[in-house]
Amino acid sequence: MAGPLRSSSSPPGRFGGPGGLGPGKRILCVLGLALVYLGAAKTPFPSGLPFQAYLFWPAAAVAHTAFFILGADAVWGLALGSLALNLGGWLPWPHALAMVVLQTLEPLIAWRILVRLGVGRPDLRQVRDLLRWLGVSAAAGAFFSAGLGAQVVGLAHRDGGFRDPLATSLSWFLGDLTALLCLGPALLHALVPREADPEETALFRLRHPVLEGLALAGLCLLLLFGARINPGLSRDVGLALQFALVLPMLGVALRFGPRGTSWGVALLSLSMLVLLWVQGRALPQEAFRFSQLYLMVLALAALITAAAAEEARAARRALETRELQGQRMEAVATLAGGLVHGFNNQLTVLLGNLDRLRLLPPGSPEAAIVTGRMEDATLSMERTVHQLKALSHQTPLRAFSLPLREALAPFLLETAALPDRIDFQVDLPEDLVVGLDPELLRQALQLLVANAVEALSGTGRIRLRAEREDPWVRLILEDDGPGMTPEVLRRACDPFFTTRSVGRNRGLGLSIAFSLARQMGGWLTLHSRPGEGTRAELGLPQGKAMESLSVPPLATLRTRRILLADDEAGIRELTQEVLRDHGFEVVEAADGQEALEAFEADPSGWDLVILDLVMPRLHGADVLSRIRGSRPNLPALLISGYNAEARPGLLEGPHQRFLAKPFRIRDLVAAMEELGLLTPEADSSRER
């Protein structure tokens, strides 16, 4: 769920260090940081002007990001690097040691202040974190390195270029701040771990990211080096081209987000340094300072714009999520109200007819009518439950191959009840075979036709046709209704979405049909334009010749004992009565642990186990896995209101079946016949 962006308030490791690393790896990290710091401090830059080397000092960016990577252990790496830098002969050793202390304390204190402020790991997607990090780091640099450090160097070199400590301080401060702005964000994004935000990833999933990036980079380089490429341009025109860099950089900030912006700023700063290097002594010191300030302002503007844009996107996603959640809760409340209303109606029919049945004298011919009404009410509730299970992908599959016309026969019988204003046409080839559960197909087509009928306010035509498209059978249902706009079509299969304000169970028909299509192993697509009707295409898997399964014969029934485990007492009582009527002895268990104990008391004394999948203490699947250890071929019948297809390997083996709740007595008997525990002849004779 989208929400406002947050930064981590705790540093990595115990003190922000590389938690979990051994002493050897920590030493390597410290030495590596020292070498990186020394290399960044010694990077050659254009020479020839006073303090020109301090226009851009990468070591400052390394120092102020090292603590977010290594935590407190960065102290030792920075101290070693600074010691190697300052003991190189340009400072006497007392002044060098003082500089080491100052250059180490500066990022350490800045890091500790940020931790106290709750910014243990700056989240550069937030303007607050960005400004806090830059502000605290700049203040620490102004006090330690640019302030006290310049004084230390001024005391060591009273002559030469360091005669003016104030100028040295300003030069160092601007050089540190420029490097921090231009390189620091890129280093943080590259080296500091942060939890991935899938919505942010999806947000910047550009159609052609490489091409867009190259185009923007080429435009920036053209503006930056325009005057150099064409010497005929005046210096004012070249300066105006550099000012125009703000436009593509803001485009990068809005298009690629904080991460892409940080890398863009880093590459732009390096390109500008190359330009200054090429121009060398041709520019006065004021021009270098102007380029430095311009680069700082441009980098800060781009980074703040990217962070602000990301905050706006996050706020919009959070608002959309809250609105969507509110709509879903309202839809769920509407759905629940409709279900309660429908179930109350059917329960009234059941309870009223049950009371009526009790008042009838034995043998009354009216009893058959009363029980018929009770059965109709129960079947109506069963259909509602099946639709809800289809929406949650919990419908058990009974797929097999059969001719398409045979699979559509139940549905085509129902179309006879369509209103007279509807002209329903069917065009089906004779030779198409599908492999699916025909009940799921009937439900899906019933929902699609109901949606088409509702769309036709007056007279209209609905046509059903089919065609082969290997490996699918494409079933096409067309109507000549008003059609849908692109906005409505895009959300037509979303649960709870509807354009109608009245009726019952609105907003579920197409979403359930879509779920049913997926459960059949196929797909559903809708095509519609305003004024041109709607075409629903249902892709069905082609049927294959069913291979006869070689089921090993069961041993002769020895005990006719069945272990029955279900946590619902009513189901146990009903199942036990049916099985006893067929000559079986039934031992009941109210939960999985009780069933396992009963089996282990006499492992060889059972002909069948009937297990509910979800039970207290121990689930049916767990009980079955333990039973397999001692009797792998013991027949098992699993029953549940959930879908067994979601449990891979659960139904492996020839003597295992699954029976979905709710089930009828005839379904239970059919499952026993499939397992070889009953014969149709014996069952029919018992019925007679």
XYZ file of C-alpha atoms in Angstrom:
688
model
C 0.000 0.000 0.000
C 1.340 3.401 -0.894
C 2.062 5.869 1.850
C 4.192 8.847 2.723
C 7.903 8.371 2.339
C 9.839 7.783 5.536
C 13.501 7.720 6.344
C 15.138 5.208 8.593
C 15.846 6.638 12.033
C 18.372 4.006 13.073
C 21.885 3.623 11.706
C 23.167 0.273 10.498
C 24.973 -2.021 12.908
C 25.421 -1.368 16.610
C 26.752 2.164 16.170
C 25.782 2.431 12.531
C 28.688 0.197 11.551
C 28.673 -2.792 9.236
C 26.781 -5.061 11.596
C 27.461 -8.740 11.134
C 30.966 -8.330 9.607
C 33.912 -10.114 11.168
C 37.081 -8.323 12.349
C 38.954 -9.125 9.137
C 36.279 -7.674 6.873
C 35.928 -4.605 9.065
C 39.660 -3.955 8.815
C 39.461 -4.295 5.043
C 36.553 -1.827 4.952
C 38.537 0.681 7.032
C 41.630 0.351 4.828
C 39.529 0.617 1.692
C 37.901 3.810 2.968
C 41.324 5.273 3.764
C 42.538 4.597 0.216
C 39.357 6.005 -1.357
C 39.566 9.136 0.781
C 43.238 9.651 -0.052
C 42.620 9.069 -3.758
C 39.690 11.515 -3.804
C 41.785 14.139 -1.994
C 44.696 13.704 -4.400
C 42.611 13.799 -7.593
C 44.370 16.228 -9.980
C 42.403 19.303 -11.024
C 43.153 22.284 -13.252
C 46.031 24.306 -11.916
C 47.316 27.806 -12.413
C 44.932 29.828 -10.242
C 45.045 30.322 -6.459
C 42.868 27.752 -4.644
C 41.694 26.371 -7.994
C 42.101 22.827 -6.642
C 39.382 23.595 -4.107
C 36.676 24.377 -6.618
C 35.626 20.751 -6.237
C 37.032 18.478 -3.497
C 35.615 14.914 -3.819
C 37.105 13.864 -0.471
C 34.428 15.921 1.303
C 31.647 13.917 -0.372
C 33.404 10.660 0.555
C 33.791 11.724 4.189
C 30.182 12.843 4.641
C 28.759 9.628 3.149
C 31.198 7.153 4.729
C 29.408 7.113 8.090
C 26.108 6.119 6.452
C 27.903 3.109 4.954
C 30.323 2.003 7.690
C 28.898 3.819 10.693
C 31.297 4.553 13.559
C 33.996 2.385 11.947
C 34.420 5.118 9.332
C 36.326 7.145 11.944
C 39.373 4.924 11.572
C 39.312 4.905 7.783
C 38.995 8.697 7.549
C 41.692 9.201 10.188
C 44.133 6.965 8.291
C 43.371 8.635 4.976
C 43.690 12.130 6.433
C 46.947 11.176 8.182
C 48.443 9.936 4.912
C 47.257 13.115 3.182
C 48.538 15.655 5.712
C 51.847 13.971 6.593
C 52.938 14.145 2.982
C 55.322 16.989 3.760
C 53.191 20.062 3.136
C 52.441 20.572 6.863
C 54.628 20.218 9.973
C 53.572 17.206 12.023
C 51.780 19.147 14.835
C 49.676 21.017 12.295
C 49.157 17.796 10.321
C 47.826 16.002 13.397
C 45.508 18.915 14.094
C 44.161 18.714 10.532
C 43.622 14.966 10.928
C 41.526 15.584 14.051
C 39.510 18.341 12.386
C 38.889 16.426 9.140
C 37.755 13.357 11.114
C 35.576 15.217 13.615
C 33.742 17.146 10.883
C 31.803 14.223 9.283
C 31.582 12.327 12.605
C 29.814 15.149 14.444
C 27.614 15.871 11.413
C 26.583 12.205 11.343
C 25.840 12.123 15.084
C 23.715 15.271 14.802
C 21.742 13.743 11.945
C 21.180 10.559 13.953
C 19.854 12.642 16.845
C 17.563 14.412 14.387
C 16.186 11.063 13.220
C 18.042 10.997 9.906
C 20.259 7.963 10.433
C 20.015 7.213 6.717
C 18.949 10.225 4.650
C 16.072 9.450 2.333
C 16.758 11.730 -0.598
C 13.189 11.282 -1.772
C 12.225 13.682 1.018
C 13.042 17.376 0.877
C 13.346 17.429 4.672
C 16.020 14.733 4.798
C 17.899 16.245 1.862
C 18.049 19.721 3.385
C 18.912 18.408 6.845
C 21.785 16.355 5.494
C 23.177 19.179 3.349
C 22.610 21.812 6.027
C 24.253 19.905 8.872
C 27.156 18.793 6.675
C 27.707 22.340 5.376
C 27.628 23.785 8.912
C 30.117 21.189 10.136
C 32.386 21.865 7.165
C 32.231 25.630 7.699
C 33.243 25.259 11.361
C 35.862 22.518 11.228
C 37.534 22.283 7.836
C 36.919 25.726 6.380
C 37.070 27.519 9.724
C 39.529 25.926 12.124
C 41.358 24.030 9.375
C 42.120 27.201 7.434
C 43.470 28.769 10.613
C 45.765 25.778 11.219
C 47.115 25.944 7.662
C 47.494 29.718 7.927
C 49.642 29.278 11.038
C 51.834 26.730 9.241
C 52.185 28.807 6.064
C 52.326 32.460 7.016
C 53.715 33.286 3.606
C 52.531 32.365 0.122
C 48.974 31.548 -0.897
C 47.610 31.160 2.619
C 48.288 34.663 3.831
C 44.551 35.437 3.842
C 42.801 32.832 6.094
C 39.356 34.213 5.204
C 39.867 33.645 1.495
C 41.208 30.174 2.208
C 38.194 29.395 4.386
C 35.727 30.537 1.725
C 37.531 28.596 -0.989
C 37.588 25.407 1.057
C 33.964 25.779 2.108
C 32.715 26.264 -1.464
C 34.824 23.382 -2.734
C 33.534 21.025 -0.026
C 29.920 22.103 -0.525
C 30.109 21.767 -4.316
C 31.446 18.216 -4.069
C 28.876 17.316 -1.427
C 26.017 18.560 -3.604
C 27.261 17.010 -6.819
C 28.721 13.668 -5.671
C 27.176 12.994 -2.244
C 23.638 12.030 -3.421
C 25.031 9.688 -6.084
C 27.262 7.974 -3.504
C 24.347 7.585 -1.091
C 22.087 6.086 -3.731
C 24.833 3.752 -4.909
C 26.233 2.533 -1.586
C 23.653 2.980 1.189
C 21.124 0.089 1.193
C 17.471 1.074 1.137
C 14.336 -1.032 0.955
C 13.017 -1.184 -2.588
C 9.769 0.612 -3.269
C 7.905 -1.366 -5.965
C 5.607 1.553 -6.667
C 8.594 3.853 -7.198
C 10.097 1.258 -9.548
C 6.835 1.069 -11.485
C 6.581 4.859 -11.534
C 9.843 5.292 -13.407
C 9.407 2.307 -15.709
C 9.912 4.414 -18.802
C 9.099 3.145 -22.239
C 12.615 3.856 -23.569
C 14.752 4.793 -20.534
C 18.106 4.441 -22.299
C 17.051 6.545 -25.255
C 15.498 9.223 -23.061
C 18.572 9.322 -20.833
C 20.945 9.578 -23.777
C 18.845 12.324 -25.361
C 18.840 14.424 -22.190
C 22.563 13.806 -21.625
C 23.345 14.818 -25.199
C 21.295 18.002 -24.818
C 23.126 18.900 -21.600
C 26.534 18.340 -23.188
C 25.526 20.371 -26.237
C 24.492 23.313 -24.060
C 27.597 22.994 -21.888
C 30.145 22.703 -24.690
C 28.247 24.732 -27.306
C 30.643 27.651 -27.261
C 33.607 25.288 -27.371
C 32.193 23.347 -30.332
C 31.467 26.525 -32.305
C 34.222 29.083 -31.606
C 32.285 31.656 -33.595
C 29.766 32.057 -30.809
C 30.327 34.959 -28.505
C 31.096 34.450 -24.819
C 27.658 35.829 -23.929
C 25.944 33.250 -26.152
C 28.009 30.471 -24.592
C 27.056 31.703 -21.145
C 23.372 31.813 -22.130
C 23.614 28.219 -23.354
C 25.017 27.167 -19.996
C 22.183 28.987 -18.235
C 19.748 26.948 -20.345
C 21.061 23.787 -18.648
C 18.455 24.324 -15.959
C 15.688 23.169 -18.326
C 16.969 19.644 -19.158
C 18.133 19.171 -15.541
C 14.654 19.942 -14.244
C 13.339 17.532 -16.867
C 15.640 14.851 -15.461
C 14.387 15.627 -11.943
C 10.740 15.267 -12.928
C 11.228 12.307 -15.256
C 13.801 10.094 -13.548
C 13.239 10.867 -9.863
C 15.817 11.417 -7.079
C 18.057 8.494 -8.018
C 18.361 9.424 -11.687
C 18.768 13.096 -10.760
C 21.669 12.371 -8.407
C 23.533 10.549 -11.161
C 22.715 13.277 -13.661
C 24.071 15.961 -11.334
C 27.269 13.950 -10.749
C 27.873 13.510 -14.496
C 27.117 17.178 -15.185
C 29.585 18.331 -12.517
C 32.334 16.126 -13.944
C 31.584 17.442 -17.434
C 31.831 21.025 -16.187
C 35.164 20.237 -14.534
C 36.391 18.880 -17.867
C 35.317 22.123 -19.514
C 37.181 24.189 -16.923
C 40.227 21.969 -17.356
C 40.173 22.511 -21.127
C 39.826 26.261 -20.792
C 42.582 26.411 -18.126
C 44.326 29.781 -17.794
C 42.101 31.394 -20.407
C 39.485 32.204 -17.779
C 39.978 34.536 -14.858
C 39.417 33.298 -11.334
C 36.033 35.056 -11.201
C 34.807 32.885 -14.085
C 35.792 29.748 -12.202
C 34.006 30.977 -9.106
C 30.931 31.810 -11.155
C 30.903 28.316 -12.670
C 31.233 26.839 -9.196
C 28.303 28.822 -7.766
C 26.186 28.114 -10.842
C 26.878 24.396 -10.529
C 25.919 24.462 -6.831
C 22.640 26.266 -7.489
C 21.789 23.999 -10.422
C 22.511 20.830 -8.425
C 20.509 22.016 -5.410
C 17.536 23.033 -7.568
C 17.499 19.689 -9.389
C 17.779 17.619 -6.193
C 15.056 19.575 -4.370
C 12.768 19.408 -7.425
C 13.206 15.642 -7.684
C 12.551 15.139 -3.969
C 9.508 17.435 -3.986
C 8.085 15.701 -7.053
C 8.566 12.303 -5.403
C 6.837 13.524 -2.231
C 3.931 14.765 -4.338
C 3.704 11.386 -6.086
C 3.804 9.555 -2.758
C 1.087 11.791 -1.329
C -1.059 11.226 -4.406
C -0.563 7.442 -4.187
C -1.483 7.515 -0.500
C -4.619 9.529 -1.252
C -5.594 7.203 -4.094
C -5.028 4.195 -1.834
C -7.240 5.654 0.887
C -9.945 6.468 -1.635
C -9.720 2.985 -3.153
C -9.823 1.402 0.290
C -12.909 3.448 1.123
C -14.568 2.391 -2.132
C -13.747 -1.254 -1.448
C -15.098 -1.086 2.081
C -18.271 0.528 0.764
C -18.530 -2.165 -1.914
C -17.926 -4.908 0.643
C -20.629 -3.412 2.880
C -23.015 -3.308 -0.083
C -22.135 -6.884 -0.998
C -22.517 -8.052 2.591
C -25.891 -6.340 2.821
C -27.047 -8.051 -0.356
C -25.808 -11.441 0.862
C -27.499 -11.028 4.232
C -30.720 -10.054 2.495
C -30.565 -13.031 0.132
C -29.594 -15.551 2.797
C -32.290 -14.266 5.145
C -34.872 -14.831 2.424
C -33.692 -18.388 1.804
C -33.399 -19.136 5.533
C -36.951 -17.930 5.972
C -38.022 -20.401 3.284
C -36.032 -23.195 4.928
C -37.167 -22.601 8.503
C -40.781 -21.965 7.518
C -41.007 -25.116 5.434
C -39.213 -27.078 8.159
C -41.889 -26.008 10.635
C -44.509 -26.830 8.024
C -43.008 -30.294 7.526
C -43.150 -31.031 11.245
C -46.851 -30.169 11.339
C -47.735 -32.471 8.441
C -49.033 -35.935 9.319
C -46.826 -38.914 8.370
C -47.206 -39.964 4.768
C -48.772 -36.672 3.676
C -48.369 -36.085 -0.088
C -47.700 -32.408 0.642
C -44.359 -33.362 2.278
C -42.720 -33.802 -1.133
C -43.724 -30.257 -2.140
C -42.391 -28.834 1.136
C -39.055 -30.660 0.858
C -38.776 -29.518 -2.763
C -39.089 -25.882 -1.676
C -36.442 -26.486 0.995
C -34.102 -28.028 -1.579
C -34.587 -25.088 -3.978
C -33.710 -22.607 -1.210
C -30.613 -24.626 -0.272
C -29.456 -24.857 -3.887
C -29.900 -21.091 -4.267
C -27.580 -20.498 -1.306
C -25.150 -23.048 -2.739
C -24.985 -21.150 -6.035
C -24.248 -17.914 -4.164
C -21.445 -19.608 -2.244
C -19.991 -21.018 -5.475
C -19.934 -17.541 -7.018
C -18.126 -16.112 -4.026
C -15.639 -18.988 -4.092
C -15.071 -18.371 -7.806
C -14.295 -14.724 -7.071
C -11.683 -15.815 -4.494
C -10.263 -18.533 -6.803
C -11.472 -21.276 -4.455
C -13.610 -23.270 -6.877
C -12.457 -26.910 -7.102
C -11.648 -28.077 -10.627
C -13.249 -31.096 -12.286
C -11.787 -30.652 -15.768
C -12.211 -33.289 -18.488
C -12.480 -33.403 -22.270
C -15.855 -33.244 -23.947
C -17.407 -31.777 -27.131
C -18.073 -28.050 -26.959
C -21.762 -28.515 -27.754
C -22.087 -30.968 -24.873
C -20.272 -28.587 -22.518
C -22.632 -25.775 -23.543
C -25.822 -27.839 -23.317
C -26.774 -26.766 -19.738
C -26.163 -23.125 -20.564
C -28.117 -23.258 -23.826
C -31.100 -24.707 -21.981
C -31.061 -21.697 -19.654
C -31.079 -19.230 -22.573
C -34.639 -20.270 -23.337
C -35.661 -18.118 -20.360
C -34.186 -14.931 -21.853
C -36.647 -12.047 -22.428
C -38.531 -12.061 -25.714
C -36.898 -8.745 -26.675
C -33.522 -10.531 -26.917
C -32.661 -12.343 -30.150
C -30.165 -15.013 -29.036
C -28.253 -16.686 -31.882
C -25.858 -19.653 -31.698
C -23.280 -20.692 -34.307
C -21.115 -23.590 -33.082
C -18.961 -25.953 -35.194
C -19.462 -29.669 -34.683
C -15.876 -30.795 -34.213
C -14.614 -28.650 -31.334
C -13.506 -30.370 -28.120
C -12.652 -28.528 -24.897
C -10.971 -29.632 -21.697
C -12.575 -27.933 -18.713
C -15.147 -28.073 -15.958
C -18.493 -27.521 -17.745
C -20.050 -26.079 -14.592
C -17.492 -23.268 -14.544
C -18.169 -22.617 -18.234
C -21.908 -22.452 -17.574
C -21.433 -19.942 -14.766
C -19.063 -17.748 -16.792
C -21.382 -17.593 -19.809
C -24.385 -17.015 -17.583
C -22.691 -13.942 -16.092
C -21.569 -12.632 -19.487
C -25.049 -13.011 -20.964
C -26.630 -11.369 -17.914
C -24.292 -8.403 -18.372
C -25.190 -8.189 -22.079
C -28.933 -8.355 -21.345
C -28.634 -5.532 -18.809
C -26.769 -3.425 -21.369
C -29.614 -3.833 -23.892
C -32.301 -1.479 -22.674
C -34.685 -2.391 -25.505
C -34.693 -5.022 -28.205
C -31.321 -6.371 -29.171
C -29.276 -9.283 -30.454
C -26.785 -11.525 -28.669
C -24.735 -13.945 -30.730
C -22.618 -16.850 -29.494
C -20.075 -18.388 -31.865
C -16.859 -20.394 -31.599
C -13.705 -20.946 -33.608
C -10.517 -22.957 -33.232
C -7.256 -21.130 -32.541
C -4.681 -23.697 -31.440
C -4.189 -24.439 -28.603
C -7.422 -22.644 -27.717
C -11.083 -22.726 -28.557
C -12.201 -19.118 -28.830
C -15.794 -18.587 -27.677
C -17.152 -15.207 -28.785
C -20.226 -13.556 -27.275
C -21.342 -10.376 -29.067
C -24.145 -7.920 -28.446
C -25.308 -4.801 -30.261
C -25.704 -2.711 -27.127
C -24.436 0.826 -26.461
C -20.853 -0.306 -25.834
C -18.378 1.077 -23.316
C -16.029 4.025 -23.185
C -12.271 3.294 -22.908
C -12.307 4.357 -19.251
C -15.148 1.971 -18.375
C -13.658 -0.852 -20.490
C -10.317 -0.552 -18.669
C -11.996 -1.236 -15.300
C -14.843 -3.476 -16.434
C -13.392 -6.641 -14.854
C -12.330 -4.972 -11.596
C -14.163 -6.336 -8.539
C -16.917 -4.037 -7.265
C -16.697 -1.692 -10.269
C -20.061 -0.823 -11.780
C -21.676 1.935 -13.810
C -25.147 1.064 -12.522
C -26.606 2.449 -9.335
C -29.472 0.034 -8.711
C -29.808 -3.706 -8.473
C -28.329 -6.537 -6.455
C -24.728 -7.780 -6.363
C -23.660 -5.135 -8.862
C -20.017 -4.908 -9.805
C -19.236 -8.631 -9.433
C -20.495 -10.280 -12.637
C -17.578 -9.592 -14.989
C -14.974 -9.973 -12.249
C -16.366 -13.418 -11.370
C -16.460 -14.358 -15.069
C -12.809 -13.298 -15.378
C -11.893 -15.434 -12.354
C -13.789 -18.414 -13.745
C -11.979 -18.097 -17.088
C -8.622 -18.208 -15.329
C -9.637 -21.221 -13.259
C -10.599 -23.063 -16.425
C -7.054 -22.451 -17.672
C -8.186 -19.872 -20.209
C -8.641 -16.132 -20.505
C -11.281 -13.473 -20.996
C -10.911 -10.266 -23.007
C -13.453 -7.549 -23.718
C -13.647 -5.366 -26.838
C -16.027 -2.451 -26.970
C -16.540 1.025 -28.366
C -19.347 3.486 -27.696
C -22.219 2.772 -30.043
C -20.677 -0.433 -31.441
C -21.680 -3.005 -28.831
C -19.432 -5.296 -26.816
C -17.566 -8.475 -27.770
C -16.420 -10.857 -25.029
C -13.839 -13.432 -26.120
C -13.441 -16.446 -23.869
C -10.365 -18.579 -24.530
C -10.909 -22.228 -23.565
C -8.232 -24.944 -23.547
C -8.701 -27.574 -26.236
C -9.563 -31.031 -25.020
C -7.287 -34.013 -25.409
C -7.966 -37.707 -25.527
C -8.217 -38.826 -21.926
C -5.772 -41.573 -21.091
C -7.186 -44.317 -18.929
C -5.485 -44.234 -15.577
C -3.943 -47.460 -14.425
C -5.273 -47.620 -10.898
C -3.825 -50.494 -8.882
C -6.584 -52.633 -7.419
C -7.333 -52.312 -3.744
C -6.927 -55.233 -1.453
C -10.123 -56.909 -0.359
C -11.845 -54.913 2.346
C -10.875 -56.455 5.627
C -12.386 -54.316 8.359
C -14.849 -52.009 6.590
C -13.705 -49.405 9.114
C -13.480 -45.725 8.195
C -11.750 -42.980 10.163
C -13.771 -39.751 9.837
C -12.243 -36.446 11.040
C -14.055 -33.102 10.834
C -14.412 -30.293 13.352
C -18.070 -29.737 12.390
C -20.310 -32.107 14.367
C -23.211 -31.870 11.915
C -21.039 -32.977 8.992
C -19.666 -35.888 11.008
C -23.156 -37.058 11.988
C -24.520 -36.889 8.446
C -21.479 -38.591 6.881
C -21.465 -41.293 9.543
C -25.140 -42.123 8.943
C -24.601 -42.415 5.177
C -21.544 -44.647 5.567
C -23.224 -46.887 8.151
C -26.168 -47.316 5.782
C -23.616 -48.755 3.326
C -22.285 -51.223 5.856
C -19.200 -49.402 7.171
C -18.071 -48.956 10.750
C -17.179 -45.292 11.341
C -14.885 -43.891 14.029
C -15.224 -40.137 14.496
C -12.555 -37.561 15.411
C -13.214 -33.897 16.168
C -9.739 -32.615 15.176
C -6.553 -33.682 13.429
C -4.650 -34.722 16.544
C -7.476 -36.973 17.691
C -7.629 -38.546 14.214
C -3.878 -39.199 14.204
C -4.023 -40.828 17.634
C -6.901 -43.067 16.511
C -4.973 -44.158 13.413
C -1.733 -44.823 15.287
C -3.601 -46.984 17.802
C -4.354 -49.476 14.984
C -2.579 -48.518 11.712
C -3.676 -51.645 9.822
C -7.290 -51.532 10.949
C -8.644 -49.001 8.434
C -9.965 -49.187 4.877
C -10.413 -45.426 4.383
C -9.677 -42.087 6.056
C -11.916 -39.057 5.487
C -10.152 -35.878 6.556
C -11.201 -32.250 6.622
C -8.351 -30.079 5.343
C -8.651 -27.365 8.006
C -9.070 -28.572 11.601
C -7.925 -27.487 15.063
C -4.596 -28.700 16.482
C -3.573 -30.512 13.266
C -4.725 -29.957 9.688
C -5.924 -32.803 7.522
C -2.993 -32.491 5.107
C -0.558 -32.948 8.007
C -2.466 -35.987 9.273
C -2.402 -37.512 5.780
C 1.349 -36.957 5.392
C 1.991 -38.877 8.619
C -0.391 -41.663 7.617
C 1.482 -42.053 4.323
C 4.592 -42.907 6.294
C 3.143 -46.230 7.443
C 0.401 -46.900 4.869
C 1.142 -45.090 1.589
C -1.661 -46.847 -0.333
C -4.431 -46.313 2.220
C -7.400 -44.683 0.411
C -8.039 -41.110 1.527
C -10.936 -38.755 0.886
C -10.196 -35.099 1.634
C -13.117 -32.736 2.190
C -12.995 -28.956 2.541
C -14.599 -25.678 1.639
C -11.171 -24.549 0.376
C -9.538 -25.456 -2.903
C -7.205 -28.440 -2.767
C -5.593 -27.324 -6.039
C -3.729 -24.654 -4.047
C -1.796 -27.403 -2.203
C 0.693 -28.989 -4.647
C 1.188 -32.733 -4.181
C -1.803 -33.101 -1.894
C -3.798 -35.332 -4.257
C -0.904 -37.389 -5.610
C -1.626 -41.096 -5.693
C -4.326 -43.264 -7.293
C -6.379 -43.809 -4.119
C -6.951 -40.199 -3.083
C -9.866 -37.949 -3.914
C -11.058 -34.468 -2.999
C -14.677 -33.571 -2.209
C -15.578 -29.898 -2.027
C -18.068 -28.584 0.508
C -20.990 -28.264 0.294
C -21.593 -31.756 -1.086
C -24.652 -33.957 -1.482
C -25.014 -37.573 -0.400
C -24.758 -38.661 -4.010
C -21.408 -36.817 -4.286
C -20.084 -38.709 -1.273
C -21.263 -42.024 -2.701
C -19.698 -41.204 -6.093
C -16.360 -40.471 -4.411
C -16.534 -43.825 -2.599
C -17.188 -45.548 -5.935
C -14.188 -43.798 -7.535
C -12.027 -45.062 -4.690
C -13.300 -48.594 -5.276
C -14.961 -48.903 -1.871
C -18.484 -49.135 -3.324
C -19.820 -50.588 -6.538
C -22.617 -48.960 -8.525
C -24.528 -52.241 -8.525
C -24.465 -52.513 -4.762
C -25.454 -48.887 -4.384
C -28.390 -49.185 -6.782
C -29.626 -52.336 -5.076
C -29.475 -50.548 -1.731
C -31.554 -47.701 -3.169
C -34.161 -50.218 -4.342
